[in-house]
PDB file of C-alpha atoms in Angstrom:
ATOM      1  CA  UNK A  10     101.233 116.192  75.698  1.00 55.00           C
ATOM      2  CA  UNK A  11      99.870 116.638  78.966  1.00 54.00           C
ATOM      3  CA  UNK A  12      99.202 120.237  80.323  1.00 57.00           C
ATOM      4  CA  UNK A  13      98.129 119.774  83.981  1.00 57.00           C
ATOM      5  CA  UNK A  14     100.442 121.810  86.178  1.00 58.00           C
ATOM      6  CA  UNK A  15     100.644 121.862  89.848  1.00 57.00           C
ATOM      7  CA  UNK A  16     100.537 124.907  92.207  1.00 55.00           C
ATOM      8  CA  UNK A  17     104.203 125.981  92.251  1.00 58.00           C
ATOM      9  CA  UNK A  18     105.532 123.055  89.939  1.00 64.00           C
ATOM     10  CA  UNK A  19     105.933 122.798  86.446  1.00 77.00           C
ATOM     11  CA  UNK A  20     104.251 120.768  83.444  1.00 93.00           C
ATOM     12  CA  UNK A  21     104.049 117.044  83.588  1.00 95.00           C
ATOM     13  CA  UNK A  22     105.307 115.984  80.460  1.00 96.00           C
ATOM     14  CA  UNK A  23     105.035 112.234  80.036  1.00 97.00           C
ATOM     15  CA  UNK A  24     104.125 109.546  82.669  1.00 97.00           C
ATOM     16  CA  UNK A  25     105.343 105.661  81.929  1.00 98.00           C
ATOM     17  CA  UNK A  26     105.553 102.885  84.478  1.00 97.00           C
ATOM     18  CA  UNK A  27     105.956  99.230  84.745  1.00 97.00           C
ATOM     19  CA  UNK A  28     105.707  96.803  87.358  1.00 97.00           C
ATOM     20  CA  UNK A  29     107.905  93.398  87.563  1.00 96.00           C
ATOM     21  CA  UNK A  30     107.003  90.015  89.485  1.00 96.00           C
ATOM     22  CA  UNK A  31     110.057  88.450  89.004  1.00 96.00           C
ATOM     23  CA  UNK A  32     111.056  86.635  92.230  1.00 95.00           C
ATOM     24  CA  UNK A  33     114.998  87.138  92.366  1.00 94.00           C
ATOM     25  CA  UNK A  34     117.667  85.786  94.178  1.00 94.00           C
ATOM     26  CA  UNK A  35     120.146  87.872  94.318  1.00 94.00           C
ATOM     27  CA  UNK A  36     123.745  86.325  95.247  1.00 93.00           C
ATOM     28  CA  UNK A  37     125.988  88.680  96.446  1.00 91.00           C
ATOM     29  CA  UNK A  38     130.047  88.464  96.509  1.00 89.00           C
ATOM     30  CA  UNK A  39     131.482  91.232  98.958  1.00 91.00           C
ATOM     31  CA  UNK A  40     130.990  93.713 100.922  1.00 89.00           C
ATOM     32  CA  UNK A  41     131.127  96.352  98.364  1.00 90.00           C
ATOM     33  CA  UNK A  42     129.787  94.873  95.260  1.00 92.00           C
ATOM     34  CA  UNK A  43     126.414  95.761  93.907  1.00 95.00           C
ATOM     35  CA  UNK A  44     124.154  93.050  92.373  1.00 95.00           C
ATOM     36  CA  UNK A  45     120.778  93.860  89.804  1.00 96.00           C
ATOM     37  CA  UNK A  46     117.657  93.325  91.275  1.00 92.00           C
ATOM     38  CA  UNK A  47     115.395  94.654  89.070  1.00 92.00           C
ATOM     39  CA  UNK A  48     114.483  95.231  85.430  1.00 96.00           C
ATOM     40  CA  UNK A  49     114.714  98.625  83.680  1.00 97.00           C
ATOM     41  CA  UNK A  50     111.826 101.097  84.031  1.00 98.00           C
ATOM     42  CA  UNK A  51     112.527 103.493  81.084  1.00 98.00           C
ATOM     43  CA  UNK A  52     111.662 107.092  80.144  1.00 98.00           C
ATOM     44  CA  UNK A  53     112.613 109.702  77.246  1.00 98.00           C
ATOM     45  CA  UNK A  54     112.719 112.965  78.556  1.00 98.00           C
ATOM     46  CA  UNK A  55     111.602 115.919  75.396  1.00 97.00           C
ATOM     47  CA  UNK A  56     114.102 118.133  76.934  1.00 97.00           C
ATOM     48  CA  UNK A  57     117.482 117.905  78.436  1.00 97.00           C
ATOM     49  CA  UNK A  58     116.406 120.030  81.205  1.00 97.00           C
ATOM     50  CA  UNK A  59     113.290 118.545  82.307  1.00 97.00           C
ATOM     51  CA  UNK A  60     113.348 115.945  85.492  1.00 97.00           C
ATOM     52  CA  UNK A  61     112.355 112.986  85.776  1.00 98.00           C
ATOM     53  CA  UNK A  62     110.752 111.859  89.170  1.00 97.00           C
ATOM     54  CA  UNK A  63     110.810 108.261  90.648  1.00 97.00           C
ATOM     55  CA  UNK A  64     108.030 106.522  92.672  1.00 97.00           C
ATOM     56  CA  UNK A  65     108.991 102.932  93.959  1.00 96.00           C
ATOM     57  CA  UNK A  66     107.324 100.660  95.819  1.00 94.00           C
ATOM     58  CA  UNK A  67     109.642  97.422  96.213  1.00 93.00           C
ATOM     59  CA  UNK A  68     107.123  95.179  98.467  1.00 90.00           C
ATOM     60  CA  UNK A  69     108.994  92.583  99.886  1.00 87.00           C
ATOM     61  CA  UNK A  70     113.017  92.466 100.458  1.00 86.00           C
ATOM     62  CA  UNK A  71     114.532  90.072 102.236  1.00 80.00           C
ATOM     63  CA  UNK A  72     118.147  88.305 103.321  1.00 76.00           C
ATOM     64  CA  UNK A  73     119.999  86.149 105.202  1.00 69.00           C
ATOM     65  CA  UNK A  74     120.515  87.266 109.280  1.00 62.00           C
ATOM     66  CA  UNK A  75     122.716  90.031 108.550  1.00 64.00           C
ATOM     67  CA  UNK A  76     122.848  94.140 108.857  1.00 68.00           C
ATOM     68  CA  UNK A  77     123.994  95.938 106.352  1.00 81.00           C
ATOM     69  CA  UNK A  78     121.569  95.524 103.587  1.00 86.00           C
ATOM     70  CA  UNK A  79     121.668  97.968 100.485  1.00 90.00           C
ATOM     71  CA  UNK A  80     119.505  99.549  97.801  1.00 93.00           C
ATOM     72  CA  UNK A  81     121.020 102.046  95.069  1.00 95.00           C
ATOM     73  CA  UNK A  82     119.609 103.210  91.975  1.00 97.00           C
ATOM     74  CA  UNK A  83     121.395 102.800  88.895  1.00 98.00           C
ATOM     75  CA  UNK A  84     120.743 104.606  85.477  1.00 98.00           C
ATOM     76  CA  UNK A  85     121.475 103.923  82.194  1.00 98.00           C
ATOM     77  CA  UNK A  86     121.691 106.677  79.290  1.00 98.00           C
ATOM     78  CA  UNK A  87     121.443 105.594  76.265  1.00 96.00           C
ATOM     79  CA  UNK A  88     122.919 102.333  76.442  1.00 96.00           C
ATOM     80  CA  UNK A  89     125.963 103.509  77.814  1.00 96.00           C
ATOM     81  CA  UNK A  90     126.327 100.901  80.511  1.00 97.00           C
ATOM     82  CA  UNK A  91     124.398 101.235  84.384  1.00 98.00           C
ATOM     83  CA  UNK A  92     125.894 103.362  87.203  1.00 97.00           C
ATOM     84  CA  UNK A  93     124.774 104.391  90.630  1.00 97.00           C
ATOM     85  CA  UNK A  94     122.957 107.625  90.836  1.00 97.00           C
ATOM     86  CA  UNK A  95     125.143 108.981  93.581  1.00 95.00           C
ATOM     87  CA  UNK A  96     123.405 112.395  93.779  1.00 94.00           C
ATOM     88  CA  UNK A  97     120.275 109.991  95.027  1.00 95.00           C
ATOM     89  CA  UNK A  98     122.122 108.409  97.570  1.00 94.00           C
ATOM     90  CA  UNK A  99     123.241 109.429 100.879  1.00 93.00           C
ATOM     91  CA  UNK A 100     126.740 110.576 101.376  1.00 94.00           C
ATOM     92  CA  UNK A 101     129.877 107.924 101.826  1.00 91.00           C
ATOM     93  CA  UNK A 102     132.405 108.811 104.235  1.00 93.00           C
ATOM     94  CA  UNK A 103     134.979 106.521 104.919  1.00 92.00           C
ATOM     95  CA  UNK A 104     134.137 102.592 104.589  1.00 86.00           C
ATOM     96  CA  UNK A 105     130.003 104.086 105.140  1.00 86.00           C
ATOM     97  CA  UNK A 106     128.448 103.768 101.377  1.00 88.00           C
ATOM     98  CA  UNK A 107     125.763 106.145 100.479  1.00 91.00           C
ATOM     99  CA  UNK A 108     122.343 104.208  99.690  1.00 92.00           C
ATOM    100  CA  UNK A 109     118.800 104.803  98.831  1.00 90.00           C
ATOM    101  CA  UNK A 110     117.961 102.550 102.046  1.00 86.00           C
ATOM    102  CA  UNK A 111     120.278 100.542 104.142  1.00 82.00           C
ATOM    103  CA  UNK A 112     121.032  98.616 107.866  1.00 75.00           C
ATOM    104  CA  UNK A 113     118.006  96.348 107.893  1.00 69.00           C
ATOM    105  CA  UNK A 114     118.424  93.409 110.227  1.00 62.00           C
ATOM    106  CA  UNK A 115     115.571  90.513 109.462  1.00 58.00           C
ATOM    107  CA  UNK A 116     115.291  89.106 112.828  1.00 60.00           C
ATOM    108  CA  UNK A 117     113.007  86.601 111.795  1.00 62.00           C
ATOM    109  CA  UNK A 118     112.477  83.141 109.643  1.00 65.00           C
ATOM    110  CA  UNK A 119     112.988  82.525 106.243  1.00 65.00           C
ATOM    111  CA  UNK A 120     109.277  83.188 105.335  1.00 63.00           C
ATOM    112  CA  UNK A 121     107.905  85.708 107.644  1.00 64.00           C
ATOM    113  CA  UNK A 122     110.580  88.433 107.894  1.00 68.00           C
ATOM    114  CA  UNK A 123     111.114  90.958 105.178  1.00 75.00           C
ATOM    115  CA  UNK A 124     110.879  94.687 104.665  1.00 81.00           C
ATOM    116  CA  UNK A 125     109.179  96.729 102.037  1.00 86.00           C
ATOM    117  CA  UNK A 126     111.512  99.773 100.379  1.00 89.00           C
ATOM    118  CA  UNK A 127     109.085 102.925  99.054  1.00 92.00           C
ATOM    119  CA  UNK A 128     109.735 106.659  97.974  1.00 94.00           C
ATOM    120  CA  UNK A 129     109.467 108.971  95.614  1.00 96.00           C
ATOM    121  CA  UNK A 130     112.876 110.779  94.599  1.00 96.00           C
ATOM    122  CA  UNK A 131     113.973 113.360  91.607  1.00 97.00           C
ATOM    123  CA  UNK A 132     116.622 112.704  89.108  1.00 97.00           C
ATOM    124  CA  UNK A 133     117.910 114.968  86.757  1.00 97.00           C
ATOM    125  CA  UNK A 134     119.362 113.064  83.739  1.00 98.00           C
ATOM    126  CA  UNK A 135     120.286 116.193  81.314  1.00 98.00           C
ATOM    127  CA  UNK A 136     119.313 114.038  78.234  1.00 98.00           C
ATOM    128  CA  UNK A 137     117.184 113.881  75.991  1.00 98.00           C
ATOM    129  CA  UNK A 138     118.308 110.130  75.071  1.00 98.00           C
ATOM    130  CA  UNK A 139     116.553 107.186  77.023  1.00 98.00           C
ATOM    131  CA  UNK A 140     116.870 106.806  80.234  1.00 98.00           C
ATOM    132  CA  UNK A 141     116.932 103.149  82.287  1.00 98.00           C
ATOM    133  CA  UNK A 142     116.843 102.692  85.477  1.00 98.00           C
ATOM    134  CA  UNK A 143     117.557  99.833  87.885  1.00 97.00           C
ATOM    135  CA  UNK A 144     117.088  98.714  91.379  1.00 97.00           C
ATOM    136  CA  UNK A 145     120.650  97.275  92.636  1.00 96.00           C
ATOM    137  CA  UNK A 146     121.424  95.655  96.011  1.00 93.00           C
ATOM    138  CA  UNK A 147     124.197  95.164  98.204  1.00 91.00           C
ATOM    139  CA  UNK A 148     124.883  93.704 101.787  1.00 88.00           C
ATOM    140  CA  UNK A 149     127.799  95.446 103.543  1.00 86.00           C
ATOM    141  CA  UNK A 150     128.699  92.399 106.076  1.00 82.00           C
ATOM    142  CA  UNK A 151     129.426  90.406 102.879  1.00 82.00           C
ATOM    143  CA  UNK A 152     128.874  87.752 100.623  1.00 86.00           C
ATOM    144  CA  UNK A 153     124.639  86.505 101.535  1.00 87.00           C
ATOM    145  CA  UNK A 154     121.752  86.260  99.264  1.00 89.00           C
ATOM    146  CA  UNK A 155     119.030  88.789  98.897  1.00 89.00           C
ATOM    147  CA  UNK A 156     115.664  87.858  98.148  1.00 90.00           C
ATOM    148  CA  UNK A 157     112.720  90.167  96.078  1.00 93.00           C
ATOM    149  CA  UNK A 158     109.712  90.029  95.977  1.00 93.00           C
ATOM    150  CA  UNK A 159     109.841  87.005  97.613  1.00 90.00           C
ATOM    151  CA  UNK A 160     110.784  85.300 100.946  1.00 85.00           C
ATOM    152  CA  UNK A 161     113.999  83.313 101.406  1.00 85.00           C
ATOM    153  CA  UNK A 162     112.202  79.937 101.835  1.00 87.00           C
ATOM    154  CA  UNK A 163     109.665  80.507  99.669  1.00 88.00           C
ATOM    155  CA  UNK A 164     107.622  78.074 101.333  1.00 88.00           C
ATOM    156  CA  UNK A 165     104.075  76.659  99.655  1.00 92.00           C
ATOM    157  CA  UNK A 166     101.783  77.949 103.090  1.00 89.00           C
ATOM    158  CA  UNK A 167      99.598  80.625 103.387  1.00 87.00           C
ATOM    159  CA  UNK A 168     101.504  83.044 105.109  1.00 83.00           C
ATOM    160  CA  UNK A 169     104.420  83.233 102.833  1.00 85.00           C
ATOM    161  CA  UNK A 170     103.886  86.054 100.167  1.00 87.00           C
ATOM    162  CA  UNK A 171     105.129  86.628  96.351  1.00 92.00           C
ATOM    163  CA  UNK A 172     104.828  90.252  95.629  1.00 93.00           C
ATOM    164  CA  UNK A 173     105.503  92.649  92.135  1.00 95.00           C
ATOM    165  CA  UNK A 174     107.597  95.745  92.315  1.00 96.00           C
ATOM    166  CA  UNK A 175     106.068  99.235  90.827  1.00 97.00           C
ATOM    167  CA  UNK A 176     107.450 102.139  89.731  1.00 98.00           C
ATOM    168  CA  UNK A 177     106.086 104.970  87.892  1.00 98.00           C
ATOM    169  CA  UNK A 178     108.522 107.280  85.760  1.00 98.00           C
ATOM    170  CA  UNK A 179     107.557 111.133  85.780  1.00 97.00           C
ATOM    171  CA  UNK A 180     108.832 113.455  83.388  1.00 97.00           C
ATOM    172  CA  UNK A 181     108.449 117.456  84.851  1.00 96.00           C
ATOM    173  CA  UNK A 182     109.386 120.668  83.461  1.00 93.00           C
TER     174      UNK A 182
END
């Protein structure tokens, strides 16, 4: 096991991360309705009390001329079946969801405009069983497509990008 501890922090226990390049298009049906955008990035905590922190780096994100985009985290134990990590989010009130990011507006083409989504957050699973997580999005003005790591065109020119999301799964005393 690793033993490096920072000032004021506890022992990293095990690091694992994963990056995908999958270039999804993500159709989604309602306003409310979150939609899998990612694969699982998995980690086994040793102890049921130990945390487990989240770095993300989600490059390119894009959708069709709207507000009201989404991104939640959803978690797995065990196989038990995925469900947003509310404690993550911000808080709902009324029709307002709680989300990891939310509101963007593209303003732009269907190859140039996009946003990137990045952070680093702390979950605390209390398990010692495996642990998936997944990027899922939403648009709150309704039914659209969202694009990842890609652009909506996905044009063959220079200036339109394919990108690969990372994240990197910390376990922590």
């Amino acid at each position: 096991g690793l033993t490096w501890a920072a000032a004021g922090s506890g022992k990293i226990k095990q690091i694992t991360h994963a990056s995908d390049a999958t270039l999804y298009s993500i159709s989604v049906t309602n306003a409310t309705s979150d939609h899998a955008g990612s694969i699982a990035y998995s980690i086994t905590p040793s102890s049921s009390s130990n945390k487990v922190m989240i770095h993300f780096t989600i490059p390119q994100v894009k959708h069709t001329p709207y507000g009201g985009l989404r991104v939640r985290l959803y978690r797995d134990i065990g196989g038990g079946g995925y469900s947003h990590v509310t404690g993550l989010s911000g808080t709902a009130s009324s029709s307002r969801l709680g989300s990891l990011f939310g509101n963007y507006d593209t303003n732009g083409d269907g190859n140039r405009s996009s946003t990137t989504i990045t952070g680093t957050i702390v979950d605390s699973p209390n398990t010692t069983s495996a642990c998936n997580y997944k990027f899922y999005f939403g648009n709150g003005d309704g039914a659209t497509t969202i694009y990842v790591n890609r652009t909506q065109n996905d044009a063959n020119f220079n200036y339109t990008s394919r990108t690969r999301t990372h994240v990197t799964l910390v376990e922590f005393e």
